[in-house]
mmCIF file of N, CA and C in Angstrom:
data_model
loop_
_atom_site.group_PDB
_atom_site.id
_atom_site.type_symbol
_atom_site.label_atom_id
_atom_site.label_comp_id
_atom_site.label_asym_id
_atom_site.label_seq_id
_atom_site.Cartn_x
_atom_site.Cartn_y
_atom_site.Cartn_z
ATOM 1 N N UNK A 1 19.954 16.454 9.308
ATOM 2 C CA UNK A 1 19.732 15.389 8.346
ATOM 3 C C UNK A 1 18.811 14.337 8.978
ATOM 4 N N UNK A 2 17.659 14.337 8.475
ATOM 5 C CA UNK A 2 16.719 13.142 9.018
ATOM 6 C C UNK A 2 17.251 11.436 8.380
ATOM 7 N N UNK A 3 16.694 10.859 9.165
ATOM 8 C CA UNK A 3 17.395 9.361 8.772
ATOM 9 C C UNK A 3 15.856 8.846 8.149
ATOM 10 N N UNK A 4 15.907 7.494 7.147
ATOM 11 C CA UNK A 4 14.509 7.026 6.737
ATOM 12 C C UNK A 4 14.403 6.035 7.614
ATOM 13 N N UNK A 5 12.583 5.719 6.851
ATOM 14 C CA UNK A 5 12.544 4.838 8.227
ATOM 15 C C UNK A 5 12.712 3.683 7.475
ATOM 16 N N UNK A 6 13.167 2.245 8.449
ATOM 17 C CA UNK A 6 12.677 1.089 7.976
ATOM 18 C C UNK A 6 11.421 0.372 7.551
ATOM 19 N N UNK A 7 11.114 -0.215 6.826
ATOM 20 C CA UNK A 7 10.190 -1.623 6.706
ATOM 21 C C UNK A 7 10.119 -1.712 8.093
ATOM 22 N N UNK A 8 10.949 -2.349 8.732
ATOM 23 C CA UNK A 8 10.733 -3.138 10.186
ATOM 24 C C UNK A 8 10.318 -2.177 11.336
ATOM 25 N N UNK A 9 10.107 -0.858 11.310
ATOM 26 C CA UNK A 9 10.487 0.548 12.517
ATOM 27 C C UNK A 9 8.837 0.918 11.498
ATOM 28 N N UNK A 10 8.443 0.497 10.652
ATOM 29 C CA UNK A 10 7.029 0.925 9.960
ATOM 30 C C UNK A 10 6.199 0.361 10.174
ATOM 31 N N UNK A 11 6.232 -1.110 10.262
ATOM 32 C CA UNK A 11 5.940 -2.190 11.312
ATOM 33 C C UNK A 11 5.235 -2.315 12.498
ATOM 34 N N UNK A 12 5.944 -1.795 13.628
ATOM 35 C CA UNK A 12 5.769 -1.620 14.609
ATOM 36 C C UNK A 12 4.782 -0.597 15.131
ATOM 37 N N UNK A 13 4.864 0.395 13.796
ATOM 38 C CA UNK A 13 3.696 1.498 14.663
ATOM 39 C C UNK A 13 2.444 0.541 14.424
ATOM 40 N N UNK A 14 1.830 2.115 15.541
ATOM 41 C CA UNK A 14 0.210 1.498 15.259
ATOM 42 C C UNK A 14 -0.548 1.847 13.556
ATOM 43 N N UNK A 15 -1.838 1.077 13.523
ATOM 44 C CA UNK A 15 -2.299 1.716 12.147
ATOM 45 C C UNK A 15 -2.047 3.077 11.747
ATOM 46 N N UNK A 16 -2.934 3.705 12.764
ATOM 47 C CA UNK A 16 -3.220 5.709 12.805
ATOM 48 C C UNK A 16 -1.668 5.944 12.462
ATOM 49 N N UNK A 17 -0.805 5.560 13.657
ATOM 50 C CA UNK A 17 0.917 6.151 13.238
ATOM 51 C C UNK A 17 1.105 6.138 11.622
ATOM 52 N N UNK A 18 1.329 4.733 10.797
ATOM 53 C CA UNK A 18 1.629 4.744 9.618
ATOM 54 C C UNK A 18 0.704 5.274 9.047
ATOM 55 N N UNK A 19 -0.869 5.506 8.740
ATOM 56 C CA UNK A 19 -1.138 5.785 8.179
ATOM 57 C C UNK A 19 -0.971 7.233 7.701
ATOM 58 N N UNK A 20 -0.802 8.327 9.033
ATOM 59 C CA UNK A 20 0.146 9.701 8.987
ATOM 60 C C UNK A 20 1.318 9.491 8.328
ATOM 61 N N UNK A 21 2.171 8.573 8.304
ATOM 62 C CA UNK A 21 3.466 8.564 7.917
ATOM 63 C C UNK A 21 3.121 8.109 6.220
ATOM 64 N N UNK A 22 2.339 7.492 5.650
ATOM 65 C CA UNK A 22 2.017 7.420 4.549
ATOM 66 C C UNK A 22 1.640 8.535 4.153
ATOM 67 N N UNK A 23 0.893 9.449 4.835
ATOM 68 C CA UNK A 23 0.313 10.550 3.891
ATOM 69 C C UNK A 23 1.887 11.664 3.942
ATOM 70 N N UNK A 24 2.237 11.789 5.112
ATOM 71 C CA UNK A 24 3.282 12.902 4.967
ATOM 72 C C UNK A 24 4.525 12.058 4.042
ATOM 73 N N UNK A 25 4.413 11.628 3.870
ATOM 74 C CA UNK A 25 5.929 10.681 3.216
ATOM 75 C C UNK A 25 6.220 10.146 2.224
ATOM 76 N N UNK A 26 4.885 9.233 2.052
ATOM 77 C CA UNK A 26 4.700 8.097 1.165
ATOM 78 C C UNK A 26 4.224 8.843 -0.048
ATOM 79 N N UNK A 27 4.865 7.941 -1.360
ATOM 80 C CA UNK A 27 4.043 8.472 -3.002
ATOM 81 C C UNK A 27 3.424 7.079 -3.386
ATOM 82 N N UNK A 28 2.140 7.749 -3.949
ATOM 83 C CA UNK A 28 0.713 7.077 -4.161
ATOM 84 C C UNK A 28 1.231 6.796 -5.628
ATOM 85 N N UNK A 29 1.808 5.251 -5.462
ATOM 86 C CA UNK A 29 1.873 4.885 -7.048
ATOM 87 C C UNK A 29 1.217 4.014 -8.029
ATOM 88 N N UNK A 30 -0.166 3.520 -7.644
ATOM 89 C CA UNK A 30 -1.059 3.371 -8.072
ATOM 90 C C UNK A 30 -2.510 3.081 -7.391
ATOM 91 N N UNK A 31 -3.255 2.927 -8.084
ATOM 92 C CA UNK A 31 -4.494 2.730 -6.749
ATOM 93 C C UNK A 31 -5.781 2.012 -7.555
ATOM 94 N N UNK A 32 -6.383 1.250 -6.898
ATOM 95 C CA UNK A 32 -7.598 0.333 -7.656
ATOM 96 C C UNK A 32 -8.712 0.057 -6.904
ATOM 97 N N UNK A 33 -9.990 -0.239 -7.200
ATOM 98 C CA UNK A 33 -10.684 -0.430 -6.328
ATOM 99 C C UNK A 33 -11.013 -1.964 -6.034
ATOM 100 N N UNK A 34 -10.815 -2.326 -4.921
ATOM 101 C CA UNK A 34 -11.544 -3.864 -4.629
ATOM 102 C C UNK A 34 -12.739 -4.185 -4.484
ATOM 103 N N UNK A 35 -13.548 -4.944 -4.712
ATOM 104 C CA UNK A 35 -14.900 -5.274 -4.334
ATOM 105 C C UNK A 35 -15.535 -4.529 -4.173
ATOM 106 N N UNK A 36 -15.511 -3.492 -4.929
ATOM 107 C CA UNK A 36 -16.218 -2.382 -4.842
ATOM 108 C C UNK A 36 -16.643 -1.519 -3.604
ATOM 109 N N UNK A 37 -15.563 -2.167 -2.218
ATOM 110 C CA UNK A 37 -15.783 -1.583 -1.258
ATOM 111 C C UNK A 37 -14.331 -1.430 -0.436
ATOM 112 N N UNK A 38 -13.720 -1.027 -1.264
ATOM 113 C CA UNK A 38 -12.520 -0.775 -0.833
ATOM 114 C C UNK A 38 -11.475 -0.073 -1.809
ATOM 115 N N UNK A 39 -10.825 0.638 -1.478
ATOM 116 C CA UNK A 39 -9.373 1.554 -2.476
ATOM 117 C C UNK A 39 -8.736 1.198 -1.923
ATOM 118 N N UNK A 40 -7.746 0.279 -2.814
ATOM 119 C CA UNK A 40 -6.204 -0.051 -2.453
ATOM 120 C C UNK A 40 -5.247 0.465 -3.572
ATOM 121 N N UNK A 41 -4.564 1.119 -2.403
ATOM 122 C CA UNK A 41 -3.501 2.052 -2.694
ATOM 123 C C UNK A 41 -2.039 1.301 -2.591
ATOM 124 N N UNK A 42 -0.740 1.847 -3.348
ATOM 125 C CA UNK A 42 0.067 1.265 -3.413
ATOM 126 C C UNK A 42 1.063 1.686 -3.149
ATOM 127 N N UNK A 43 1.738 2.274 -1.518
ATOM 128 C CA UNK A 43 2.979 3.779 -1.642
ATOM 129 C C UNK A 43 4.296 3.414 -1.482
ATOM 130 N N UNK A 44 5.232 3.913 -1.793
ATOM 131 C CA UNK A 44 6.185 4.247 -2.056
ATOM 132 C C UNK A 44 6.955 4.960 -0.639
ATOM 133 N N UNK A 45 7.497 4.454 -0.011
ATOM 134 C CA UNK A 45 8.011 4.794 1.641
ATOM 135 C C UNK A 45 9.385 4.813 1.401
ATOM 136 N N UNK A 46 10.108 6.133 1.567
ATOM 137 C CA UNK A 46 11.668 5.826 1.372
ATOM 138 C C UNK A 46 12.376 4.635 1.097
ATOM 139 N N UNK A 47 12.420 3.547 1.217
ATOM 140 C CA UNK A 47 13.457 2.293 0.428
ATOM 141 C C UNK A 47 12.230 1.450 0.645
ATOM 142 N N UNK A 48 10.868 1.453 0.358
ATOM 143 C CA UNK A 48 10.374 0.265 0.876
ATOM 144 C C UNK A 48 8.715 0.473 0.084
ATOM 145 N N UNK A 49 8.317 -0.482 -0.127
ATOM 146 C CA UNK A 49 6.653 -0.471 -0.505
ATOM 147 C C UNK A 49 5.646 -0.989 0.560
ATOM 148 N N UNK A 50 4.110 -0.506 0.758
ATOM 149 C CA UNK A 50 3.215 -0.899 1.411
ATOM 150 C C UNK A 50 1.712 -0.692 0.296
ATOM 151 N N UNK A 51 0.635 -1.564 1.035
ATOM 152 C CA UNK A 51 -0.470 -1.554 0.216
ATOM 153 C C UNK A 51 -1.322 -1.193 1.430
ATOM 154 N N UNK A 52 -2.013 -0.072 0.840
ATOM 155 C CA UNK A 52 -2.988 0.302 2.133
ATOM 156 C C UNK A 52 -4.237 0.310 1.733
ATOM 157 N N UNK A 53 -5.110 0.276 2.402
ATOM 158 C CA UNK A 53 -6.583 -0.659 2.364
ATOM 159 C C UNK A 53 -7.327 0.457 2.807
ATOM 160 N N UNK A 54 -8.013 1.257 1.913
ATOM 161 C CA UNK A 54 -9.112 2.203 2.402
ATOM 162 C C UNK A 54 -10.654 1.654 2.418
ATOM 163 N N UNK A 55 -11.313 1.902 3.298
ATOM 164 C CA UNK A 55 -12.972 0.816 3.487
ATOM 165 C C UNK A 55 -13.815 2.105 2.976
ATOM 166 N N UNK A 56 -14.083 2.142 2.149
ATOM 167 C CA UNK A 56 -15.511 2.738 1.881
ATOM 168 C C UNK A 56 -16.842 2.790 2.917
ATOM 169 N N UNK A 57 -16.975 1.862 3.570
ATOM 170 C CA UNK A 57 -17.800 1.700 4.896
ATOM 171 C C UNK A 57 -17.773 2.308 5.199
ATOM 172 N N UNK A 58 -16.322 2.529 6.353
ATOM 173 C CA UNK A 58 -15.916 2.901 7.654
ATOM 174 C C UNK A 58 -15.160 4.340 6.993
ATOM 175 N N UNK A 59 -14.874 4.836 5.676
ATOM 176 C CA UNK A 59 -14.270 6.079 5.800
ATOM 177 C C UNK A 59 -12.491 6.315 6.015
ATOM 178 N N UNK A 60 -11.949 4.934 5.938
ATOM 179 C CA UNK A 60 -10.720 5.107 6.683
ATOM 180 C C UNK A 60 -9.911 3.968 5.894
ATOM 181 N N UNK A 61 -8.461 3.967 6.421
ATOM 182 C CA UNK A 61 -7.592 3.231 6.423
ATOM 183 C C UNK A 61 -7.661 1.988 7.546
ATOM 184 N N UNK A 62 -7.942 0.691 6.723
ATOM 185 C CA UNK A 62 -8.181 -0.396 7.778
ATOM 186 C C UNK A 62 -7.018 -1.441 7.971
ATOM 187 N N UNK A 63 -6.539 -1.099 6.968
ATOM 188 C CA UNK A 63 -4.804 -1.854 6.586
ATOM 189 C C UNK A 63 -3.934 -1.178 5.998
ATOM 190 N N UNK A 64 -2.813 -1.988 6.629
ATOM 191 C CA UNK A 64 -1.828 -1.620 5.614
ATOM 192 C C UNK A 64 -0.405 -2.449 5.717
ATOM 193 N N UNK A 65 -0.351 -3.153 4.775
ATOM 194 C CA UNK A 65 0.260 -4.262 4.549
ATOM 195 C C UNK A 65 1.681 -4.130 3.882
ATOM 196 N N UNK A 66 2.639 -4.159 4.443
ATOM 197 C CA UNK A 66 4.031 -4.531 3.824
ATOM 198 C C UNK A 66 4.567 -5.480 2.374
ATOM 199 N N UNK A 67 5.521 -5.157 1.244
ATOM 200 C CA UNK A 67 4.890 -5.379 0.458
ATOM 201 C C UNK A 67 6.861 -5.242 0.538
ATOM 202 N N UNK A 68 7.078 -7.033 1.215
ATOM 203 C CA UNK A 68 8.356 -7.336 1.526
ATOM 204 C C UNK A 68 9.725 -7.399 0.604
ATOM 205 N N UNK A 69 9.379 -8.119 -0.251
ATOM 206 C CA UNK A 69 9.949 -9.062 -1.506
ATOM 207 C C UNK A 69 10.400 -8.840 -2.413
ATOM 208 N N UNK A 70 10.962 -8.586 -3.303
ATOM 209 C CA UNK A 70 11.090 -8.494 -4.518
ATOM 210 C C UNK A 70 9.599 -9.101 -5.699
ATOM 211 N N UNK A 71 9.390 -10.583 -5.507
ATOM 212 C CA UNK A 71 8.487 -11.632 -5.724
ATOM 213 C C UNK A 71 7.396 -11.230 -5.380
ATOM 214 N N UNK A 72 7.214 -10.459 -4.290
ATOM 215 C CA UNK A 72 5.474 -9.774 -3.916
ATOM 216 C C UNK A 72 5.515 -9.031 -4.639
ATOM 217 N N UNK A 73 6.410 -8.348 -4.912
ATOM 218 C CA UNK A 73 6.210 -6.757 -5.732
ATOM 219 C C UNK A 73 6.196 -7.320 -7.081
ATOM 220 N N UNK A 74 6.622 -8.045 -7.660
ATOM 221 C CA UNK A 74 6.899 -8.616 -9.126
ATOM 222 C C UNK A 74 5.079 -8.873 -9.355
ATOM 223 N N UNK A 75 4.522 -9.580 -8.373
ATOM 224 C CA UNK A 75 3.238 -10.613 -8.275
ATOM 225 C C UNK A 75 2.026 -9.127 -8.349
ATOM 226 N N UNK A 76 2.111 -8.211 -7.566
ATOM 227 C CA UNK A 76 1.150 -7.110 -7.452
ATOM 228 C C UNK A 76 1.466 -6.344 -8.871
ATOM 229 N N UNK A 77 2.711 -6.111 -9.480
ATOM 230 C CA UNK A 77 2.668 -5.380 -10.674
ATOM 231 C C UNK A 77 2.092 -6.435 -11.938
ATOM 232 N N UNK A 78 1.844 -7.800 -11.440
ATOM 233 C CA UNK A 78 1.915 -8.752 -12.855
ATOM 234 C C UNK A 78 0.420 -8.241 -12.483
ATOM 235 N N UNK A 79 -0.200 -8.683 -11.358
ATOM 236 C CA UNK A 79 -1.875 -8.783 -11.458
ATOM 237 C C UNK A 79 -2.623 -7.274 -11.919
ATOM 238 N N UNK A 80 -2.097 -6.714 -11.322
ATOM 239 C CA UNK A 80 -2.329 -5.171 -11.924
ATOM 240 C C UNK A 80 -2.569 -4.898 -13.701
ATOM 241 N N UNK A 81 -1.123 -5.298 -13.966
ATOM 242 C CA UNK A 81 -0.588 -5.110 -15.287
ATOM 243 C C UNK A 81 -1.665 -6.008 -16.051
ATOM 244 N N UNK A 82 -2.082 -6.986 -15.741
ATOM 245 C CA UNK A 82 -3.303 -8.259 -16.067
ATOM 246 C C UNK A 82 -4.337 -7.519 -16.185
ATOM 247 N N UNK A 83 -4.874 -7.052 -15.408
ATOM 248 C CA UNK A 83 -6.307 -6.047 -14.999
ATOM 249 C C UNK A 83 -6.911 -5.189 -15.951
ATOM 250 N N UNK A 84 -5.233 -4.379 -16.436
ATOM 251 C CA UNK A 84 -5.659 -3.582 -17.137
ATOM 252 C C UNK A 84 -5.707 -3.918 -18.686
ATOM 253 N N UNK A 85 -4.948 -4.779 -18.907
ATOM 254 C CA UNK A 85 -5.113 -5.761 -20.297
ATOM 255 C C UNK A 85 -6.528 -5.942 -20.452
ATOM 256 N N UNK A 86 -7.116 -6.812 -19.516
ATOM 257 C CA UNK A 86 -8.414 -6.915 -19.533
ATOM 258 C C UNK A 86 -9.058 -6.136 -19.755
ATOM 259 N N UNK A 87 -8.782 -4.598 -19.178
ATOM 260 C CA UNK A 87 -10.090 -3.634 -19.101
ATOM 261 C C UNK A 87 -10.426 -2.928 -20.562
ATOM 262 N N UNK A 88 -8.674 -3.476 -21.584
ATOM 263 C CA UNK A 88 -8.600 -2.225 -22.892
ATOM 264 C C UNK A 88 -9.366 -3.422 -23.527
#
């Protein structure tokens, strides 16, 4: 029986670490593009959310940001949910 990981034990790795642990683990539950030079992605980590920052530049994952709160998560689904109002 494998144990999940924490928020705080997700943390600690390096970028490269989580960003493996996002792809083997994590579900991609939405995704948008920023400034037209970036895909931010939104995953789903056993009990926990992160926003990861792909650079169009550089080819890669340059962040990836914890997505703590209840209130963060409320705030990323309102602006989202906003976005797309706009776009219909």
């Amino acid at each position: 029986m494998s144990t999940k990981m924490t928020l705080d034990q997700f943390t600690k790795m390096p970028v490269d670490e989580q960003t493996n642990y996002l792809w083997d683990n994590g579900i991609c539950l939405g995704q948008r593009m920023f400034q037209n030079q970036y895909i931010v992605c939104i995953f789903s980590i056993d009990n926990f959310f992160v926003e990861a920052r792909y650079s169009k530049n550089n080819n890669g994952v340059d962040a990836i940001l914890p997505l703590r709160d209840v209130m963060e998560w409320e705030a990323y689904v309102d602006r989202n949910v906003r976005q797309l109002i706009y776009l219909s």
